[in-house]
Coordinates of C-alpha atoms in Angstrom, one line a residue:
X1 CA -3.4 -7.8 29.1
X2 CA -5.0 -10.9 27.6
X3 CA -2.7 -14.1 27.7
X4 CA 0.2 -12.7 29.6
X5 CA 1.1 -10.3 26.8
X6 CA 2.9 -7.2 28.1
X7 CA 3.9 -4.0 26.9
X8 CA 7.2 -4.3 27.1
X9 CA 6.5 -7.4 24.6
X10 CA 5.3 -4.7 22.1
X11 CA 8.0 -1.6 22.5
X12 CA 11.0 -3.3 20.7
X13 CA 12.3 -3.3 16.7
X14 CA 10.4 -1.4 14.3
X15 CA 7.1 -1.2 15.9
X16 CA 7.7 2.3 17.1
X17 CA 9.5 3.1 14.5
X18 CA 8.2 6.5 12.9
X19 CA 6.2 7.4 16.0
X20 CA 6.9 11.1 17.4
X21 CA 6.9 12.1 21.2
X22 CA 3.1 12.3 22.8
X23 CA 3.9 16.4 23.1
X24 CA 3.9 16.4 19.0
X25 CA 6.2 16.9 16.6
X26 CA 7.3 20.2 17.9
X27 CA 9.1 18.2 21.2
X28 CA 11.1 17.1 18.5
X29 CA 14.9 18.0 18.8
X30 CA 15.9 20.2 15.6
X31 CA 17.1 18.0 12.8
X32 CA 21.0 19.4 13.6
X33 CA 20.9 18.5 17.0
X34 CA 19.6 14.5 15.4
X35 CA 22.7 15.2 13.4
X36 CA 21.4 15.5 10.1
X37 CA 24.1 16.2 7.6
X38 CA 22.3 16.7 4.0
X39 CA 24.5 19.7 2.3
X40 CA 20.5 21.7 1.6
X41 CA 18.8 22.7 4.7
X42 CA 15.8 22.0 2.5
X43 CA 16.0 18.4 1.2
X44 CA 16.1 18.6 -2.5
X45 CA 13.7 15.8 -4.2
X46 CA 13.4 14.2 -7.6
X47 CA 10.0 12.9 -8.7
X48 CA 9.9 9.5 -10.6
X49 CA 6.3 10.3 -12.3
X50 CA 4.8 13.9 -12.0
X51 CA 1.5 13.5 -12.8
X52 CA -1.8 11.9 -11.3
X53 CA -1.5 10.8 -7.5
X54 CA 2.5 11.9 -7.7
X55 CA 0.9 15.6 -7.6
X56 CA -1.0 15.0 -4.5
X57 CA 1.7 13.1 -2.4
X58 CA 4.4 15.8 -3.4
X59 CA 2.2 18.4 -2.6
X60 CA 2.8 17.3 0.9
X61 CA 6.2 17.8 1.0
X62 CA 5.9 21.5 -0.1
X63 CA 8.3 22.1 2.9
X64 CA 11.2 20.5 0.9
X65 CA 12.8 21.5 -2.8
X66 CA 11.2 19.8 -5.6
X67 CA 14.5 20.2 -8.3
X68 CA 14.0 17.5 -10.9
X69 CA 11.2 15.2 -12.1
X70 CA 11.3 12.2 -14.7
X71 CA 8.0 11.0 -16.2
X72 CA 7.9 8.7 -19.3
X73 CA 4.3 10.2 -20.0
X74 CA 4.2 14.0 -20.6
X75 CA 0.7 14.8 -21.5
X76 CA -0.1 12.7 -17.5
X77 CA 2.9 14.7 -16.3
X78 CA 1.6 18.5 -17.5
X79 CA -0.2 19.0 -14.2
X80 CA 2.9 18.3 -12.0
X81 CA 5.2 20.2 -14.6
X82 CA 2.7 23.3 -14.3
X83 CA 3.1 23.1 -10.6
X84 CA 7.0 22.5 -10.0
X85 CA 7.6 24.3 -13.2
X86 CA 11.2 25.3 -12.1
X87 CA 12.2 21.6 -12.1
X88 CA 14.4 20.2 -14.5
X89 CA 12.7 17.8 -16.3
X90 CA 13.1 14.1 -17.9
X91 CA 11.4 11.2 -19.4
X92 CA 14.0 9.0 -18.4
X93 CA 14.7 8.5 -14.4
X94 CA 17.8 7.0 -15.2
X95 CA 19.2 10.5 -16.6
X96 CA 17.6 12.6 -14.0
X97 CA 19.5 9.9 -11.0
X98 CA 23.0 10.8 -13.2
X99 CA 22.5 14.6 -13.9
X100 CA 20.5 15.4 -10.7
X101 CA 23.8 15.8 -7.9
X102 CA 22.2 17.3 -5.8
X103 CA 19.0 14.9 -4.8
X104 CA 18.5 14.0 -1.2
X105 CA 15.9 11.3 -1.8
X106 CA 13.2 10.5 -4.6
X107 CA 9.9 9.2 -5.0
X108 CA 8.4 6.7 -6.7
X109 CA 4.8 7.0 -7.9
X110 CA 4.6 5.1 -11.1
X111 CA 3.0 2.1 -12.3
X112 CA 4.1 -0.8 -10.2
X113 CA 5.7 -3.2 -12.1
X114 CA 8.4 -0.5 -11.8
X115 CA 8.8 0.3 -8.3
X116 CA 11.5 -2.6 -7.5
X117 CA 14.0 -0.7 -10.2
X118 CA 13.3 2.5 -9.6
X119 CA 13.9 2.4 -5.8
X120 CA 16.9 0.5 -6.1
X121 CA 18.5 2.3 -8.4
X122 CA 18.0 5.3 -6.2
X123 CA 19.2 3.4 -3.0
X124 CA 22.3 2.1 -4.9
X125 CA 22.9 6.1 -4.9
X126 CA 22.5 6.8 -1.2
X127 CA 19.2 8.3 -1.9
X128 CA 16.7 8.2 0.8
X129 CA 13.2 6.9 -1.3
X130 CA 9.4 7.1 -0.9
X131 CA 7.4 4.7 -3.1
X132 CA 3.5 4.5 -3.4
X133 CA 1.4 1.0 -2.6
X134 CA 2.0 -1.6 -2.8
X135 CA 5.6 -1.5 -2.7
X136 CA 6.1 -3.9 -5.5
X137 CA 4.3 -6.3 -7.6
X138 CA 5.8 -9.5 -6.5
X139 CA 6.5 -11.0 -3.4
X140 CA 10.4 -11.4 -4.9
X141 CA 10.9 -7.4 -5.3
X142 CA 9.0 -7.0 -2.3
X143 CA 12.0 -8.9 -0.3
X144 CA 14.7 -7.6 -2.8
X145 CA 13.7 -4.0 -1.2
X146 CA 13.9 -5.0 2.3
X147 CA 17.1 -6.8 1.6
X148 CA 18.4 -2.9 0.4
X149 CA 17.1 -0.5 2.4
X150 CA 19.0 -2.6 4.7
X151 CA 22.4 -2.7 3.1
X152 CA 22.0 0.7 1.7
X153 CA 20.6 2.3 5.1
X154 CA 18.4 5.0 3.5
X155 CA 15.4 6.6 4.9
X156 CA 12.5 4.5 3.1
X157 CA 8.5 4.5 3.3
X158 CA 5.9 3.4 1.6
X159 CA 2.7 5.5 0.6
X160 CA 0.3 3.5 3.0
X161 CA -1.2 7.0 4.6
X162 CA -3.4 4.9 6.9
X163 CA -0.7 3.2 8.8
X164 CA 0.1 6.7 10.1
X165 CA -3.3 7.7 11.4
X166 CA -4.1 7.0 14.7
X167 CA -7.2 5.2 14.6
X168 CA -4.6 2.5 13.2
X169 CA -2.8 2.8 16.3
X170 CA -6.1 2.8 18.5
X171 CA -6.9 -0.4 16.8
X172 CA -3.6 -2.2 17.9
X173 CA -4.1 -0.7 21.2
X174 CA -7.6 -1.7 21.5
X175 CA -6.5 -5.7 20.5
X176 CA -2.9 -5.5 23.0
X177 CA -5.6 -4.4 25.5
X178 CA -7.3 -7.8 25.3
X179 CA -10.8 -6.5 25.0
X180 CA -11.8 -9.2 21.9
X181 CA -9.7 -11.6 23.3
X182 CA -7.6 -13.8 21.2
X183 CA -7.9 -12.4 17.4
X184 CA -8.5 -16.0 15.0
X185 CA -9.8 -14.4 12.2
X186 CA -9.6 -11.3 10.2
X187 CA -12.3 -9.8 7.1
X188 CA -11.1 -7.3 4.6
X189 CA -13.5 -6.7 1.9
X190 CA -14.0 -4.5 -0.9
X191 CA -16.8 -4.0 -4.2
X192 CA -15.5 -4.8 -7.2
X193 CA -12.4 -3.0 -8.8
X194 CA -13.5 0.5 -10.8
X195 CA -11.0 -0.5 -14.0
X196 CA -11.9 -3.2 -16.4
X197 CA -10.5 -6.7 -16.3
X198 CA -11.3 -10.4 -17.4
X199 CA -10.3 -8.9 -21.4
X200 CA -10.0 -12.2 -23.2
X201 CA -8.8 -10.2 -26.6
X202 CA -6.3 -7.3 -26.8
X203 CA -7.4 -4.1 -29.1
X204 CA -5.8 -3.5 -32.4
X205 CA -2.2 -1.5 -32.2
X206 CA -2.1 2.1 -32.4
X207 CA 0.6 4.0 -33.2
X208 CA 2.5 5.6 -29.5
X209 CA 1.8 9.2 -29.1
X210 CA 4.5 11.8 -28.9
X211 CA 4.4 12.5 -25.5
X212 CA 5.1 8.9 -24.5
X213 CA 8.1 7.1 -24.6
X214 CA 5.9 3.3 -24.5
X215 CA 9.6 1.4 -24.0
X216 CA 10.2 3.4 -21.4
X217 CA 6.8 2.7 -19.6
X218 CA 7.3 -0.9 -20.0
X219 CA 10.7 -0.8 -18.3
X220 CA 11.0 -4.6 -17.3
X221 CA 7.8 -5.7 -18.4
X222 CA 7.9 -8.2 -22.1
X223 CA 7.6 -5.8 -25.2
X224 CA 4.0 -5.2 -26.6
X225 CA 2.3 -3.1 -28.7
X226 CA 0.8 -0.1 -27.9
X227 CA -2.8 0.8 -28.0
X228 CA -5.5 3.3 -26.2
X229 CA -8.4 0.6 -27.4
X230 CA -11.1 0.5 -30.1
X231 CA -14.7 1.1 -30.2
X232 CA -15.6 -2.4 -29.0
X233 CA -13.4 -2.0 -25.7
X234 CA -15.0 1.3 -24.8
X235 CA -18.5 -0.2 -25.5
X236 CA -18.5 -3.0 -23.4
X237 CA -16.2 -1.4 -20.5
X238 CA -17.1 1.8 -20.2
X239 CA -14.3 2.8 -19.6
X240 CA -12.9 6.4 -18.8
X241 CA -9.3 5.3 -19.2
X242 CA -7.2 4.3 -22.3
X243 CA -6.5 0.3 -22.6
X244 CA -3.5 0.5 -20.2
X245 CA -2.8 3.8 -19.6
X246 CA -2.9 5.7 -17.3
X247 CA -5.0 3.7 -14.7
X248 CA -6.2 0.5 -16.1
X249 CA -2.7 -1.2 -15.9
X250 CA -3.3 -2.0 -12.0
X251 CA -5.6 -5.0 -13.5
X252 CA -3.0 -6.3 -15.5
X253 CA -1.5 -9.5 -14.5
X254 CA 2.2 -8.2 -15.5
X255 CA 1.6 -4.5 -14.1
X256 CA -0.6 -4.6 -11.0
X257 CA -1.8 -6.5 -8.9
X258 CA -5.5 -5.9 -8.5
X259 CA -7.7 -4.3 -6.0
X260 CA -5.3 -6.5 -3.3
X261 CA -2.2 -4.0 -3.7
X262 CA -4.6 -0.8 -4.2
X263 CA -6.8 -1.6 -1.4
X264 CA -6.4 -4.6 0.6
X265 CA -2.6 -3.0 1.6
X266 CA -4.2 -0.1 2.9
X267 CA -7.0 -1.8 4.5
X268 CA -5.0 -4.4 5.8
X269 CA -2.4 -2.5 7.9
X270 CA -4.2 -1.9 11.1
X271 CA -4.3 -6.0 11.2
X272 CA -0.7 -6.5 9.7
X273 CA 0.4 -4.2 12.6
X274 CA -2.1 -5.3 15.4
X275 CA -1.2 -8.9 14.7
X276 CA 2.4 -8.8 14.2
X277 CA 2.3 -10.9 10.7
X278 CA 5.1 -11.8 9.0
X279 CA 5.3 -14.6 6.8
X280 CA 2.3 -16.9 6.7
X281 CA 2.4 -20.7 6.1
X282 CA -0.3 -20.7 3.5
X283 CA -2.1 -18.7 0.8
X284 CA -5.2 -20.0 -1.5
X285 CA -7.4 -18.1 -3.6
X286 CA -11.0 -19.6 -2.7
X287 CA -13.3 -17.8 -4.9
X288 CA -13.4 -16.3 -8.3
X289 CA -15.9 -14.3 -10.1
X290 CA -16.4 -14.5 -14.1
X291 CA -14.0 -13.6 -16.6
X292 CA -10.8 -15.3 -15.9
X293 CA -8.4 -14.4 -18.6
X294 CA -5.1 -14.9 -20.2
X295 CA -4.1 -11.2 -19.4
X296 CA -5.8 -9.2 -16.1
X297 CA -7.3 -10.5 -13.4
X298 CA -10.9 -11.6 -12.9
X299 CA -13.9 -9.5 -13.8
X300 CA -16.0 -10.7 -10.9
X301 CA -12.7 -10.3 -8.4
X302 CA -11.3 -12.6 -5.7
X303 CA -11.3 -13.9 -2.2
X304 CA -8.2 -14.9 -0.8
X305 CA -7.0 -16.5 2.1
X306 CA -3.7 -16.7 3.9
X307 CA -2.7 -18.5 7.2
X308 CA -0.5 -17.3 9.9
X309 CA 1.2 -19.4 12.8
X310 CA 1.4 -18.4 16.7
X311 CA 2.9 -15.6 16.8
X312 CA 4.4 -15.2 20.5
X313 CA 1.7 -15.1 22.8
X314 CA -1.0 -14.9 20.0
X315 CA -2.6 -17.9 18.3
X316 CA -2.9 -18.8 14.6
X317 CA -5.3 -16.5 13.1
X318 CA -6.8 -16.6 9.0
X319 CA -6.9 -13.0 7.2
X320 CA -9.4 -13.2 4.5
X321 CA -9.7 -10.8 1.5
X322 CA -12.7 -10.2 -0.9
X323 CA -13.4 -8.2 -3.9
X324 CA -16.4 -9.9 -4.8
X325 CA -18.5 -7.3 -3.8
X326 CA -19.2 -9.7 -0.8
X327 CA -19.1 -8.2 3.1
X328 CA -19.1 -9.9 6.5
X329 CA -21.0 -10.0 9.0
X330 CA -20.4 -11.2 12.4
X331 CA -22.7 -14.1 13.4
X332 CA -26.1 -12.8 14.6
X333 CA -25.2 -9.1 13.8
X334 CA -26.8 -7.0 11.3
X335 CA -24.9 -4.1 9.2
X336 CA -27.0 -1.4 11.4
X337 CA -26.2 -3.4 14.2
X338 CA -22.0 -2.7 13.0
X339 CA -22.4 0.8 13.0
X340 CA -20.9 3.6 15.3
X341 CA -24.0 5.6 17.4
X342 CA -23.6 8.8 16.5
X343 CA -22.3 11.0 18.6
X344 CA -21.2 8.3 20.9
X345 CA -17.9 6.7 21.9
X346 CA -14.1 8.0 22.2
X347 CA -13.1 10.7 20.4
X348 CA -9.8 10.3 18.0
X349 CA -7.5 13.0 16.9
X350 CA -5.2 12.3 14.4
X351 CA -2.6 14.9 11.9
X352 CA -2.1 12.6 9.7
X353 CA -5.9 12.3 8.6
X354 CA -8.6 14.5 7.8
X355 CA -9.5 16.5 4.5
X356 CA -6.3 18.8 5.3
X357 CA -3.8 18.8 2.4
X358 CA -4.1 17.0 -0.4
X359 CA -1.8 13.1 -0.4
X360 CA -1.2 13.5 3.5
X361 CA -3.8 11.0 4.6
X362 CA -6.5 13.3 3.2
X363 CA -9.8 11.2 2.2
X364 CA -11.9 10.8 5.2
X365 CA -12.6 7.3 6.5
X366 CA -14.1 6.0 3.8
X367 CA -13.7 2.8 2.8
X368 CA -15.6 2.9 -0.7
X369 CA -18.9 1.0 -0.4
X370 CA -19.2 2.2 2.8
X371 CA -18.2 5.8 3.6
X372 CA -17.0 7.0 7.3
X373 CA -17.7 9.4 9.3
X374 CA -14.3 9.7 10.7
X375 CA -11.2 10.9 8.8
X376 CA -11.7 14.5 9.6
X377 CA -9.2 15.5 11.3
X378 CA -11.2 15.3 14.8
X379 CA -14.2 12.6 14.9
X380 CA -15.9 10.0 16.7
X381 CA -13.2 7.1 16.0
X382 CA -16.1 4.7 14.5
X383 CA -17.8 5.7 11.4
X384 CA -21.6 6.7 12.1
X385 CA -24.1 9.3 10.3
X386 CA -27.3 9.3 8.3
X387 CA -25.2 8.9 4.6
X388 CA -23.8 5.7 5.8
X389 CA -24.8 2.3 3.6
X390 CA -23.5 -0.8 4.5
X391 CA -21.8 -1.2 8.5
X392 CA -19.4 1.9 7.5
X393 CA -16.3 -0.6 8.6
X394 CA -14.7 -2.7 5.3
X395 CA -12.4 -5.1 7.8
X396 CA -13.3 -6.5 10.7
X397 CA -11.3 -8.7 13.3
X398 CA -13.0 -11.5 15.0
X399 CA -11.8 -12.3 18.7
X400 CA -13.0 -14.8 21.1
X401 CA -14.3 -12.1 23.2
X402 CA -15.6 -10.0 20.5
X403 CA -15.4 -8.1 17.4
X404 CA -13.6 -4.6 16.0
X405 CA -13.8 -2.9 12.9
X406 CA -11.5 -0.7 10.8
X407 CA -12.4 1.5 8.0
X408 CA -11.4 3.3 4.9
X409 CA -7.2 2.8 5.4
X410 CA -7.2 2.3 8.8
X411 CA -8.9 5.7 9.3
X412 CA -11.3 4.7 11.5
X413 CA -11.8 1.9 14.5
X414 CA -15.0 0.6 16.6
X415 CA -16.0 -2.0 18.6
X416 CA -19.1 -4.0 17.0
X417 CA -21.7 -3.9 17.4
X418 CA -21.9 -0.2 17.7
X419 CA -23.8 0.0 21.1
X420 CA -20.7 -1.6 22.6
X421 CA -18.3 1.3 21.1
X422 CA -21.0 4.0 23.1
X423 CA -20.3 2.7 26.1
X424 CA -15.8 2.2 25.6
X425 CA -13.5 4.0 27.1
X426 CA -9.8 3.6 25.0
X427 CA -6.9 1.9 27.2
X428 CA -3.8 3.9 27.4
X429 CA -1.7 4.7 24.9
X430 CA 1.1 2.2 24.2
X431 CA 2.3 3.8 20.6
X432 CA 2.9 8.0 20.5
X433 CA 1.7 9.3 17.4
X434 CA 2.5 10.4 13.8
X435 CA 2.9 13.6 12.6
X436 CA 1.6 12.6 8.8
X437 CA 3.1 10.0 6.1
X438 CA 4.8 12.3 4.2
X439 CA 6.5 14.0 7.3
X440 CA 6.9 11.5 9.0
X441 CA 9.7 10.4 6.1
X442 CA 10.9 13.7 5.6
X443 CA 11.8 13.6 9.4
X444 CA 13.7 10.1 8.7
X445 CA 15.2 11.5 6.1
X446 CA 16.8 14.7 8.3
X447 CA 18.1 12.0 11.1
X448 CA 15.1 11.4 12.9
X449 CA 13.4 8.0 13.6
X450 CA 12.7 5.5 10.8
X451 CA 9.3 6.4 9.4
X452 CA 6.3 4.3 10.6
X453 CA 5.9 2.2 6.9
X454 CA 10.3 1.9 6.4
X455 CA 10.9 -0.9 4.5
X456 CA 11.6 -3.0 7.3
X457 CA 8.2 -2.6 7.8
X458 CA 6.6 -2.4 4.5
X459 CA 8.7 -5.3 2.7
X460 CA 7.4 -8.1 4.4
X461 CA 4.1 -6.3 4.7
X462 CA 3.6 -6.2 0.9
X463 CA 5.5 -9.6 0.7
X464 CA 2.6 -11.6 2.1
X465 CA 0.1 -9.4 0.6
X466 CA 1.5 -9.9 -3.4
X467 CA 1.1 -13.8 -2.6
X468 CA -2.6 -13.5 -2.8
X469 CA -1.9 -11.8 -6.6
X470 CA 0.0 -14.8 -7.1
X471 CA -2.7 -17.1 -5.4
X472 CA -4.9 -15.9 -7.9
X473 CA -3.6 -16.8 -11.3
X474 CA -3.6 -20.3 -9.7
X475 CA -5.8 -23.0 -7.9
X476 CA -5.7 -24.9 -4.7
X477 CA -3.8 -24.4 -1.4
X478 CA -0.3 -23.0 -1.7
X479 CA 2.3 -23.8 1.3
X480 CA 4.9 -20.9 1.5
X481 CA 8.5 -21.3 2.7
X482 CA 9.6 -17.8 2.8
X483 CA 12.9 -18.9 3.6
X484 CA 13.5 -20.3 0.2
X485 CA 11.0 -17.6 -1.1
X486 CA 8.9 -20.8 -2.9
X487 CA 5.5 -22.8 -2.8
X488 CA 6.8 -26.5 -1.7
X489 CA 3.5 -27.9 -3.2
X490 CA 3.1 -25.7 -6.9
X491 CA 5.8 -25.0 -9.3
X492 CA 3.2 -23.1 -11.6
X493 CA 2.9 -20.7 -8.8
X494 CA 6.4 -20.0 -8.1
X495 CA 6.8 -18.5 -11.9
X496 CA 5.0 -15.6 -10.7
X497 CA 7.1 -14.9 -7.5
X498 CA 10.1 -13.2 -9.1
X499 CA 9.1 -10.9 -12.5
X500 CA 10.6 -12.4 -15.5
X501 CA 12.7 -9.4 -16.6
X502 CA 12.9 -7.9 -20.5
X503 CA 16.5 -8.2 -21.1
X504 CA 18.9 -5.1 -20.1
X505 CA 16.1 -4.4 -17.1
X506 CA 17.3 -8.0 -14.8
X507 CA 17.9 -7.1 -10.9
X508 CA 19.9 -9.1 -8.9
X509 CA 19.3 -10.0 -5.1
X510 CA 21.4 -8.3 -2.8
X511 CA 24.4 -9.9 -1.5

């Protein structure tokens, strides 16, 4: 391998971790004989937010007990209710975590600015938790997590589906193997984000409808007044969803955090697990687009920038991000040039991914602007076909021997240009494979190994990833000290690190 670096280099701490025997998940021992000692043979689950996504991913645990459910929004939650309609049900979480004895674990699919308190409160509990990307909204919480699911040892994952499919794990593979050489650089771009943003004026207040509880939604977040939006909103936004419910919040400075925690952590994993990064040095957001406002991020989107030391044997490498609507392009290499030949190169299998059931890594490989081939199930492992537009690949890792691409969540992988990818053979497997996101947590949860995105895994993950939200409401070059969890060179930037709670909502680091 390139530089000295061995296997055995790679097959320590969490890097396995969630990874099932190469016979499948059927060489498994039973979940007794791992010692599981849950009271329900079944796991019984509660559901923080029923409606939306949450349907999808707990649809993919239909091989556990879905008892109780808490939503704050019951017109969003009716499809979920309709389905688990023998589940007690709540607006408040808080009262489903007291009443609820007999919950194993929960999830968390819910606006994020409320993932931090939700998941802890379930931890504090004993209960095992799943919570969707990004794990949090601020590089604080992020750490705050991964502080608990250590103290509290609970089985934990976050909703990254791509870091279980193996085209993920082909990537790393592909880079251990040494066949780009030493990785400097990293592209992960992205068209512009679907929800409206750069508002420079809020709508008038309407009254909160019945089926909400609008306090409740908040949570932490400052008090505001409701509203859906008025006819000037809709005109110039087009937009499908109300103002901030129930999908437009992920634009919002103090709810989201932009196309970077909806996209770039899925599109971002194969590198953050290929490359080993942990905390990097520096962040700086580089680029804007139009609209900069007071409240949401930038109409036009962002690029962003972080920089990562040496990391054992491999050098300093730059990860950039883009939502500009902007691609790259390796030096002298056209988009066609990118593509998979279809038809040609190694064949990649994966259970986690595919159009199978609905939330368990189901979209195909496609990576928005640019829709892959791969992600069926079965498929050529870089994205080729006659409906592709653009190089079918939305990140792309630059080596000194060459490049690689990754698509739609890590659902797909190729060598660039595509001629290069005909002609590869894989190396051998160094990582045994998942047997799906959701199950691969449920097994964690009965005893088994620590699912693949654990927050040991995903803290610092979405850690480094939030910074670029922060990078973004800020300008010029900002030099991290995660050990002190502040910018040494900005105090305007470190007011966004750690939320500023509403009263009665405050979290505390763990001690």
């Amino acid at each position: 391998m390139a530089k000295g670096i061995s296997r055995r280099h790679f097959f320590f701490g969490t890097l396995l971790a969630g990874v099932v025997p190469r016979g499948g998940f059927g060489t498994v021992p039973s979940l007794k004989a791992l010692g599981y000692q849950s009271p329900n043979e079944k796991m019984h689950i509660g559901a923080v937010g029923a409606g939306g996504r949450a349907v999808g991913v707990l649809s993919s645990m239909d091989s556990e007990n879905i008892v109780a459910m808490a939503d704050v929004d019951w017109a969003r939650a009716a499809d979920g209710f309709k389905v688990w309609d023998k589940a007690a049900k709540y607006k408040d979480y808080r009262r489903m975590l007291e009443k609820e004895k007999s919950i194993d674990a929960v999830t968390v699919i819910i606006p994020d600015h409320m993932h931090a308190t939700v998941a802890l409160a379930a931890m504090q509990l004993g209960k095992h938790v799943y919570v969707e990307k990004p794990l949090t909204r601020t590089p604080w919480e992020a750490r705050l997590l991964t502080d608990a699911a250590a103290k509290y040892k609970v089985a934990t994952q976050m909703g990254n589906q791509g870091y279980s499919h193996d085209a993920t794990r082909v990537a790393a593979e592909i880079i251990w193997s040494g066949e780009i050489g030493d990785v400097t650089e990293v592209h992960s771009f992205r068209g512009r984000a679907s929800w409206p943003q750069g508002m420079q004026t809020l709508p008038a207040t309407e009254k909160v409808p019945d089926t909400l509880d609008w306090d409740l939604w908040l949570g932490g977040a400052a008090m505001r007044p409701y509203t859906s939006g008025d006819d000037a909103y809709r005109a110039e936004y087009k937009s499908q969803f109300g103002f901030y419910l129930p999908f437009n919040w992920r634009g919002f400075y103090d709810f989201g955090s932009s196309l970077i925690g909806d996209w770039g952590i899925h599109q971002l994993g194969p590198a953050n697990l290929a490359l080993r990064l942990g905390s990097p040095t520096s962040v700086e957001c580089f680029k804007q687009g139009e609209g900069r406002s007071p409240y949401t991020f930038p109409r036009g989107g962002v690029a962003i920038k972080w920089e990562f030391a040496a990391r054992g044997n491999m050098p300093p490498v730059t990860v950039y991000w883009s939502d500009t609507g902007e691609s790259f392009t390796p030096p002298g290499m056209t988009a066609e040039e990118m593509r998979a030949i279809p038809g040609t190169g190694p064949e990649i299998e994966s259970p986690a991914g595919g159009r199978g059931r609905r939330g368990e890594g189901g979209r195909g490989a496609g990576a928005g602007e640019a829709q892959a081939a791969e992600g069926r199930g079965r498929g050529r492992g870089g994205p080729g076909g006659a409906q592709q537009q653009g190089s079918g690949y939305n990140t792309v890792y630059v080596g000194s021997k060459g490049y690689l691409g990754t698509g739609g969540r890590g659902e797909s992988v190729g060598l660039l240009p595509g001629s290069r990818w005909a002609q590869y053979a894989l190396p051998p497997r160094m990582l045994t494979r998942s047997p799906g996101h959701q199950r691969d947590w449920i097994r964690a949860c009965k005893g088994g190994e620590p699912a693949c995105s654990n927050f040991s895994v995903a803290g610092p993950y979405t850690e480094w990833m939030v910074l670029g939200a922060v990078a973004a409401r800020v300008e010029g070059k900002l030099i991290w000290d995660p050990k002190k969890m502040e910018f040494t060179n900005n105090k305007e930037a470190n007011k966004y690190v750690k939320p500023l709670f509403r009263k009665g909502w405050e979290l505390k680091a763990i001690t």
